[in-house]
Amino acid sequence: MPPPAPCSAPAPAAAPRGRPPSITRARIAEAGVAIGLPHITFTGVAAALGVSHMALYKHVPSLAALKQLVAEEIFTRWQLPEVDEQGRQGLRDYLLAFSSAARAFVRAHPGLTPYVLRRQAATPAMLDKIEAHHRHIARIYDLRPAQARWLLSTVAFHCIAVSDTVYSLACTPALPDEEPEDLASAAARAAQQSEMEAELEQGMQALIVGALALLEEKRD
């Protein structure tokens, strides 16, 4: 099991002295990825870049646009599971691998889920990557584009949405009037998350089997 993603915001890196650093979309995205979507602020990204937040505003008009830029960078970096070009890996096995990769992706990148599940929040580059994946799977497994889109979207939507719920437990902050979590409570929380992960994996297996059966019914 991979280690949980950090829940606290990392301290911004100190900017080197000398000439004022240049501000590019690539550097902005890199700084935002290092900070993490849940912790992004204009002042935090500006500090990481070694510029003023007003200088950053000249390149990104709002906090929403800044987060969208970072979300796009995270998503476009995601390495989707490789597909056997000869089709020797069955579609069921590929979908299971895709589901596992999606769970790990959500766990590693808290805060990304809305940008992946909501088309209005996704950028054109993100949508292009999704559609290219659909076309690729359709070609390898001899599916119609609409079939591949439905199958992959169904698996991705349920996997990402439920994974976001499961892994958000690890980063749930304590209320101001709550006592710090003791070892027993931390162990109970970890056990609960492990149980939910197992249920998620079993649920995704059932969903994939059912989706493939439904696909075969529609083919007949």
PDB file of C-alpha atoms in Angstrom:
ATOM      1  CA  MET A   1       0.000   0.000   0.000  1.00  0.00           C
ATOM      2  CA  PRO A   2       1.490   3.410  -0.918  1.00  0.00           C
ATOM      3  CA  PRO A   3       2.124   5.895   1.899  1.00  0.00           C
ATOM      4  CA  PRO A   4      -0.644   8.447   2.451  1.00  0.00           C
ATOM      5  CA  ALA A   5      -0.345  11.787   0.736  1.00  0.00           C
ATOM      6  CA  PRO A   6       0.783  14.600   3.035  1.00  0.00           C
ATOM      7  CA  CYS A   7      -2.077  16.557   4.606  1.00  0.00           C
ATOM      8  CA  SER A   8      -0.178  19.662   5.624  1.00  0.00           C
ATOM      9  CA  ALA A   9       1.039  22.351   3.287  1.00  0.00           C
ATOM     10  CA  PRO A  10       4.780  22.236   2.548  1.00  0.00           C
ATOM     11  CA  ALA A  11       6.778  25.342   3.366  1.00  0.00           C
ATOM     12  CA  PRO A  12       7.495  27.460   0.258  1.00  0.00           C
ATOM     13  CA  ALA A  13      11.055  27.133  -0.975  1.00  0.00           C
ATOM     14  CA  ALA A  14      13.223  30.186  -0.498  1.00  0.00           C
ATOM     15  CA  ALA A  15      13.911  31.989  -3.751  1.00  0.00           C
ATOM     16  CA  PRO A  16      17.550  32.499  -4.741  1.00  0.00           C
ATOM     17  CA  ARG A  17      18.949  36.026  -4.628  1.00  0.00           C
ATOM     18  CA  GLY A  18      20.078  37.868  -7.724  1.00  0.00           C
ATOM     19  CA  ARG A  19      18.150  38.828 -10.840  1.00  0.00           C
ATOM     20  CA  PRO A  20      14.351  38.733 -10.480  1.00  0.00           C
ATOM     21  CA  PRO A  21      13.185  35.294 -11.604  1.00  0.00           C
ATOM     22  CA  SER A  22      11.107  34.991 -14.746  1.00  0.00           C
ATOM     23  CA  ILE A  23       7.470  33.974 -14.416  1.00  0.00           C
ATOM     24  CA  THR A  24       6.254  31.372 -16.880  1.00  0.00           C
ATOM     25  CA  ARG A  25       3.199  29.138 -16.879  1.00  0.00           C
ATOM     26  CA  ALA A  26       5.498  26.138 -16.541  1.00  0.00           C
ATOM     27  CA  ARG A  27       7.168  27.552 -13.409  1.00  0.00           C
ATOM     28  CA  ILE A  28       3.823  28.569 -11.933  1.00  0.00           C
ATOM     29  CA  ALA A  29       2.447  25.077 -12.505  1.00  0.00           C
ATOM     30  CA  GLU A  30       5.563  23.445 -11.056  1.00  0.00           C
ATOM     31  CA  ALA A  31       5.343  25.554  -7.901  1.00  0.00           C
ATOM     32  CA  GLY A  32       1.647  24.786  -7.537  1.00  0.00           C
ATOM     33  CA  VAL A  33       2.196  21.050  -7.945  1.00  0.00           C
ATOM     34  CA  ALA A  34       4.851  21.132  -5.219  1.00  0.00           C
ATOM     35  CA  ILE A  35       2.506  22.966  -2.843  1.00  0.00           C
ATOM     36  CA  GLY A  36      -0.535  20.792  -3.606  1.00  0.00           C
ATOM     37  CA  LEU A  37      -4.000  21.852  -4.739  1.00  0.00           C
ATOM     38  CA  PRO A  38      -5.635  21.986  -1.267  1.00  0.00           C
ATOM     39  CA  HIS A  39      -2.973  24.415  -0.007  1.00  0.00           C
ATOM     40  CA  ILE A  40      -2.502  26.719  -2.994  1.00  0.00           C
ATOM     41  CA  THR A  41      -2.653  30.455  -2.366  1.00  0.00           C
ATOM     42  CA  PHE A  42      -1.404  33.346  -4.452  1.00  0.00           C
ATOM     43  CA  THR A  43       1.057  34.379  -1.761  1.00  0.00           C
ATOM     44  CA  GLY A  44       2.329  30.807  -1.368  1.00  0.00           C
ATOM     45  CA  VAL A  45       2.978  30.302  -5.082  1.00  0.00           C
ATOM     46  CA  ALA A  46       4.485  33.781  -5.390  1.00  0.00           C
ATOM     47  CA  ALA A  47       6.838  33.056  -2.480  1.00  0.00           C
ATOM     48  CA  ALA A  48       7.891  29.768  -4.074  1.00  0.00           C
ATOM     49  CA  LEU A  49       8.657  31.633  -7.306  1.00  0.00           C
ATOM     50  CA  GLY A  50      10.436  34.475  -5.526  1.00  0.00           C
ATOM     51  CA  VAL A  51       8.071  37.143  -6.856  1.00  0.00           C
ATOM     52  CA  SER A  52       5.341  39.337  -5.433  1.00  0.00           C
ATOM     53  CA  HIS A  53       1.756  38.157  -5.549  1.00  0.00           C
ATOM     54  CA  MET A  54       0.928  41.231  -7.631  1.00  0.00           C
ATOM     55  CA  ALA A  55       3.491  40.115 -10.220  1.00  0.00           C
ATOM     56  CA  LEU A  56       1.857  36.689 -10.256  1.00  0.00           C
ATOM     57  CA  TYR A  57      -1.553  38.287 -10.883  1.00  0.00           C
ATOM     58  CA  LYS A  58      -0.227  39.618 -14.194  1.00  0.00           C
ATOM     59  CA  HIS A  59       0.094  36.018 -15.417  1.00  0.00           C
ATOM     60  CA  VAL A  60      -2.860  34.327 -13.690  1.00  0.00           C
ATOM     61  CA  PRO A  61      -6.026  36.405 -13.192  1.00  0.00           C
ATOM     62  CA  SER A  62      -7.548  34.603 -10.201  1.00  0.00           C
ATOM     63  CA  LEU A  63      -7.062  31.879  -7.621  1.00  0.00           C
ATOM     64  CA  ALA A  64      -9.545  29.701  -9.527  1.00  0.00           C
ATOM     65  CA  ALA A  65      -7.466  30.062 -12.697  1.00  0.00           C
ATOM     66  CA  LEU A  66      -4.304  29.282 -10.731  1.00  0.00           C
ATOM     67  CA  LYS A  67      -5.776  26.067  -9.345  1.00  0.00           C
ATOM     68  CA  GLN A  68      -7.070  25.084 -12.775  1.00  0.00           C
ATOM     69  CA  LEU A  69      -3.599  25.589 -14.242  1.00  0.00           C
ATOM     70  CA  VAL A  70      -2.084  23.349 -11.576  1.00  0.00           C
ATOM     71  CA  ALA A  71      -4.832  20.732 -11.965  1.00  0.00           C
ATOM     72  CA  GLU A  72      -4.136  20.586 -15.697  1.00  0.00           C
ATOM     73  CA  GLU A  73      -0.421  20.081 -15.067  1.00  0.00           C
ATOM     74  CA  ILE A  74      -1.058  17.263 -12.585  1.00  0.00           C
ATOM     75  CA  PHE A  75      -3.507  15.522 -14.898  1.00  0.00           C
ATOM     76  CA  THR A  76      -1.394  15.780 -18.035  1.00  0.00           C
ATOM     77  CA  ARG A  77       1.547  14.260 -16.131  1.00  0.00           C
ATOM     78  CA  TRP A  78      -0.515  11.221 -15.160  1.00  0.00           C
ATOM     79  CA  GLN A  79       0.820   8.100 -16.851  1.00  0.00           C
ATOM     80  CA  LEU A  80      -2.176   5.979 -17.798  1.00  0.00           C
ATOM     81  CA  PRO A  81      -1.703   2.200 -17.686  1.00  0.00           C
ATOM     82  CA  GLU A  82      -0.049   0.894 -20.823  1.00  0.00           C
ATOM     83  CA  VAL A  83      -2.115  -1.238 -23.162  1.00  0.00           C
ATOM     84  CA  ASP A  84      -0.869  -4.347 -24.937  1.00  0.00           C
ATOM     85  CA  GLU A  85      -1.025  -3.215 -28.562  1.00  0.00           C
ATOM     86  CA  GLN A  86      -1.723  -6.802 -29.637  1.00  0.00           C
ATOM     87  CA  GLY A  87      -4.782  -6.967 -27.411  1.00  0.00           C
ATOM     88  CA  ARG A  88      -3.467  -9.980 -25.497  1.00  0.00           C
ATOM     89  CA  GLN A  89      -4.414  -8.312 -22.218  1.00  0.00           C
ATOM     90  CA  GLY A  90      -8.139  -8.763 -21.809  1.00  0.00           C
ATOM     91  CA  LEU A  91     -10.371  -5.722 -21.525  1.00  0.00           C
ATOM     92  CA  ARG A  92     -11.420  -6.747 -18.011  1.00  0.00           C
ATOM     93  CA  ASP A  93      -7.793  -6.902 -16.870  1.00  0.00           C
ATOM     94  CA  TYR A  94      -7.070  -3.527 -18.432  1.00  0.00           C
ATOM     95  CA  LEU A  95     -10.056  -1.916 -16.718  1.00  0.00           C
ATOM     96  CA  LEU A  96      -8.920  -3.338 -13.380  1.00  0.00           C
ATOM     97  CA  ALA A  97      -5.451  -1.868 -13.959  1.00  0.00           C
ATOM     98  CA  PHE A  98      -7.032   1.452 -14.973  1.00  0.00           C
ATOM     99  CA  SER A  99      -9.153   1.455 -11.817  1.00  0.00           C
ATOM    100  CA  SER A 100      -6.118   0.728  -9.639  1.00  0.00           C
ATOM    101  CA  ALA A 101      -4.151   3.528 -11.305  1.00  0.00           C
ATOM    102  CA  ALA A 102      -7.040   5.959 -10.820  1.00  0.00           C
ATOM    103  CA  ARG A 103      -7.253   5.127  -7.102  1.00  0.00           C
ATOM    104  CA  ALA A 104      -3.527   5.730  -6.656  1.00  0.00           C
ATOM    105  CA  PHE A 105      -3.794   8.972  -8.633  1.00  0.00           C
ATOM    106  CA  VAL A 106      -6.583  10.330  -6.422  1.00  0.00           C
ATOM    107  CA  ARG A 107      -4.697   9.358  -3.284  1.00  0.00           C
ATOM    108  CA  ALA A 108      -1.526  11.095  -4.455  1.00  0.00           C
ATOM    109  CA  HIS A 109      -3.299  14.317  -5.485  1.00  0.00           C
ATOM    110  CA  PRO A 110      -5.947  15.531  -3.021  1.00  0.00           C
ATOM    111  CA  GLY A 111      -8.226  18.218  -4.401  1.00  0.00           C
ATOM    112  CA  LEU A 112      -7.993  17.140  -8.044  1.00  0.00           C
ATOM    113  CA  THR A 113     -11.274  15.209  -8.255  1.00  0.00           C
ATOM    114  CA  PRO A 114     -13.612  18.118  -9.207  1.00  0.00           C
ATOM    115  CA  TYR A 115     -11.362  19.031 -12.136  1.00  0.00           C
ATOM    116  CA  VAL A 116     -11.491  15.476 -13.482  1.00  0.00           C
ATOM    117  CA  LEU A 117     -15.170  14.660 -12.943  1.00  0.00           C
ATOM    118  CA  ARG A 118     -16.736  17.988 -13.947  1.00  0.00           C
ATOM    119  CA  ARG A 119     -16.317  18.799 -17.627  1.00  0.00           C
ATOM    120  CA  GLN A 120     -16.928  22.486 -16.906  1.00  0.00           C
ATOM    121  CA  ALA A 121     -13.874  22.509 -14.619  1.00  0.00           C
ATOM    122  CA  ALA A 122     -11.594  20.511 -16.930  1.00  0.00           C
ATOM    123  CA  THR A 123      -9.341  22.332 -19.378  1.00  0.00           C
ATOM    124  CA  PRO A 124      -9.176  21.591 -23.126  1.00  0.00           C
ATOM    125  CA  ALA A 125      -5.841  19.818 -22.606  1.00  0.00           C
ATOM    126  CA  MET A 126      -7.401  17.554 -19.979  1.00  0.00           C
ATOM    127  CA  LEU A 127     -10.389  16.768 -22.195  1.00  0.00           C
ATOM    128  CA  ASP A 128      -8.073  16.046 -25.136  1.00  0.00           C
ATOM    129  CA  LYS A 129      -6.142  13.524 -23.042  1.00  0.00           C
ATOM    130  CA  ILE A 130      -9.350  11.807 -21.925  1.00  0.00           C
ATOM    131  CA  GLU A 131     -10.721  11.602 -25.463  1.00  0.00           C
ATOM    132  CA  ALA A 132      -7.407  10.307 -26.839  1.00  0.00           C
ATOM    133  CA  HIS A 133      -7.482   7.556 -24.218  1.00  0.00           C
ATOM    134  CA  HIS A 134     -11.027   6.626 -25.240  1.00  0.00           C
ATOM    135  CA  ARG A 135     -10.035   6.410 -28.908  1.00  0.00           C
ATOM    136  CA  HIS A 136      -6.975   4.312 -28.098  1.00  0.00           C
ATOM    137  CA  ILE A 137      -8.934   1.771 -26.058  1.00  0.00           C
ATOM    138  CA  ALA A 138     -11.642   1.637 -28.731  1.00  0.00           C
ATOM    139  CA  ARG A 139      -9.031   0.771 -31.361  1.00  0.00           C
ATOM    140  CA  ILE A 140      -7.210  -1.858 -29.296  1.00  0.00           C
ATOM    141  CA  TYR A 141     -10.352  -3.671 -28.144  1.00  0.00           C
ATOM    142  CA  ASP A 142     -12.447  -3.206 -31.288  1.00  0.00           C
ATOM    143  CA  LEU A 143     -15.072  -1.045 -29.620  1.00  0.00           C
ATOM    144  CA  ARG A 144     -17.138   1.724 -31.095  1.00  0.00           C
ATOM    145  CA  PRO A 145     -16.021   5.151 -29.804  1.00  0.00           C
ATOM    146  CA  ALA A 146     -19.281   5.575 -27.895  1.00  0.00           C
ATOM    147  CA  GLN A 147     -18.824   2.181 -26.222  1.00  0.00           C
ATOM    148  CA  ALA A 148     -15.270   2.955 -25.117  1.00  0.00           C
ATOM    149  CA  ARG A 149     -16.354   6.382 -23.865  1.00  0.00           C
ATOM    150  CA  TRP A 150     -19.211   4.921 -21.822  1.00  0.00           C
ATOM    151  CA  LEU A 151     -17.130   2.083 -20.391  1.00  0.00           C
ATOM    152  CA  LEU A 152     -14.098   4.156 -19.389  1.00  0.00           C
ATOM    153  CA  SER A 153     -16.176   7.082 -18.141  1.00  0.00           C
ATOM    154  CA  THR A 154     -18.297   4.768 -15.984  1.00  0.00           C
ATOM    155  CA  VAL A 155     -15.256   3.145 -14.388  1.00  0.00           C
ATOM    156  CA  ALA A 156     -13.413   6.447 -13.950  1.00  0.00           C
ATOM    157  CA  PHE A 157     -16.364   8.346 -12.484  1.00  0.00           C
ATOM    158  CA  HIS A 158     -17.215   5.802  -9.799  1.00  0.00           C
ATOM    159  CA  CYS A 159     -13.609   4.978  -8.972  1.00  0.00           C
ATOM    160  CA  ILE A 160     -12.472   8.591  -8.648  1.00  0.00           C
ATOM    161  CA  ALA A 161     -15.556   9.776  -6.763  1.00  0.00           C
ATOM    162  CA  VAL A 162     -15.444   6.982  -4.182  1.00  0.00           C
ATOM    163  CA  SER A 163     -11.647   7.112  -3.873  1.00  0.00           C
ATOM    164  CA  ASP A 164     -11.896  10.815  -3.094  1.00  0.00           C
ATOM    165  CA  THR A 165     -14.239  10.006  -0.204  1.00  0.00           C
ATOM    166  CA  VAL A 166     -12.077   7.166   1.097  1.00  0.00           C
ATOM    167  CA  TYR A 167      -8.796   9.050   1.031  1.00  0.00           C
ATOM    168  CA  SER A 168     -10.207  12.328   2.304  1.00  0.00           C
ATOM    169  CA  LEU A 169     -10.576  10.596   5.686  1.00  0.00           C
ATOM    170  CA  ALA A 170      -6.809  10.596   6.057  1.00  0.00           C
ATOM    171  CA  CYS A 171      -6.725  14.388   5.759  1.00  0.00           C
ATOM    172  CA  THR A 172      -9.789  15.296   7.810  1.00  0.00           C
ATOM    173  CA  PRO A 173      -8.606  18.061  10.171  1.00  0.00           C
ATOM    174  CA  ALA A 174      -9.504  17.981  13.842  1.00  0.00           C
ATOM    175  CA  LEU A 175     -12.029  20.528  15.066  1.00  0.00           C
ATOM    176  CA  PRO A 176     -10.617  23.403  17.160  1.00  0.00           C
ATOM    177  CA  ASP A 177     -12.129  22.070  20.400  1.00  0.00           C
ATOM    178  CA  GLU A 178     -11.074  18.455  19.803  1.00  0.00           C
ATOM    179  CA  GLU A 179      -8.253  16.790  21.676  1.00  0.00           C
ATOM    180  CA  PRO A 180      -5.250  15.636  19.603  1.00  0.00           C
ATOM    181  CA  GLU A 181      -5.751  12.143  18.223  1.00  0.00           C
ATOM    182  CA  ASP A 182      -4.169   9.460  20.416  1.00  0.00           C
ATOM    183  CA  LEU A 183      -2.448   6.325  19.142  1.00  0.00           C
ATOM    184  CA  ALA A 184      -5.531   4.158  19.600  1.00  0.00           C
ATOM    185  CA  SER A 185      -7.709   6.564  17.624  1.00  0.00           C
ATOM    186  CA  ALA A 186      -5.087   6.856  14.894  1.00  0.00           C
ATOM    187  CA  ALA A 187      -4.896   3.070  14.651  1.00  0.00           C
ATOM    188  CA  ALA A 188      -8.684   2.831  14.451  1.00  0.00           C
ATOM    189  CA  ARG A 189      -8.758   5.450  11.693  1.00  0.00           C
ATOM    190  CA  ALA A 190      -6.073   3.569   9.740  1.00  0.00           C
ATOM    191  CA  ALA A 191      -7.976   0.293  10.138  1.00  0.00           C
ATOM    192  CA  GLN A 192     -11.180   1.939   8.935  1.00  0.00           C
ATOM    193  CA  GLN A 193      -9.442   3.357   5.878  1.00  0.00           C
ATOM    194  CA  SER A 194      -7.890  -0.022   5.078  1.00  0.00           C
ATOM    195  CA  GLU A 195     -11.321  -1.643   5.292  1.00  0.00           C
ATOM    196  CA  MET A 196     -12.833   1.011   3.035  1.00  0.00           C
ATOM    197  CA  GLU A 197     -10.022   0.542   0.511  1.00  0.00           C
ATOM    198  CA  ALA A 198     -10.734  -3.195   0.373  1.00  0.00           C
ATOM    199  CA  GLU A 199     -14.446  -2.508  -0.130  1.00  0.00           C
ATOM    200  CA  LEU A 200     -13.621   0.003  -2.855  1.00  0.00           C
ATOM    201  CA  GLU A 201     -11.465  -2.528  -4.700  1.00  0.00           C
ATOM    202  CA  GLN A 202     -14.155  -5.208  -4.485  1.00  0.00           C
ATOM    203  CA  GLY A 203     -16.809  -2.738  -5.556  1.00  0.00           C
ATOM    204  CA  MET A 204     -14.810  -1.690  -8.605  1.00  0.00           C
ATOM    205  CA  GLN A 205     -14.327  -5.322  -9.598  1.00  0.00           C
ATOM    206  CA  ALA A 206     -18.094  -5.841  -9.411  1.00  0.00           C
ATOM    207  CA  LEU A 207     -18.745  -2.648 -11.376  1.00  0.00           C
ATOM    208  CA  ILE A 208     -16.331  -3.668 -14.136  1.00  0.00           C
ATOM    209  CA  VAL A 209     -17.793  -7.173 -14.434  1.00  0.00           C
ATOM    210  CA  GLY A 210     -21.299  -5.722 -14.588  1.00  0.00           C
ATOM    211  CA  ALA A 211     -20.366  -3.029 -17.102  1.00  0.00           C
ATOM    212  CA  LEU A 212     -18.755  -5.591 -19.411  1.00  0.00           C
ATOM    213  CA  ALA A 213     -21.809  -7.851 -19.145  1.00  0.00           C
ATOM    214  CA  LEU A 214     -24.063  -4.929 -20.033  1.00  0.00           C
ATOM    215  CA  LEU A 215     -21.809  -4.077 -22.963  1.00  0.00           C
ATOM    216  CA  GLU A 216     -22.112  -7.634 -24.285  1.00  0.00           C
ATOM    217  CA  GLU A 217     -25.901  -7.490 -23.963  1.00  0.00           C
ATOM    218  CA  LYS A 218     -25.973  -4.328 -26.056  1.00  0.00           C
ATOM    219  CA  ARG A 219     -23.759  -5.970 -28.679  1.00  0.00           C
ATOM    220  CA  ASP A 220     -26.154  -8.924 -29.101  1.00  0.00           C
TER     221      ASP A 220
END
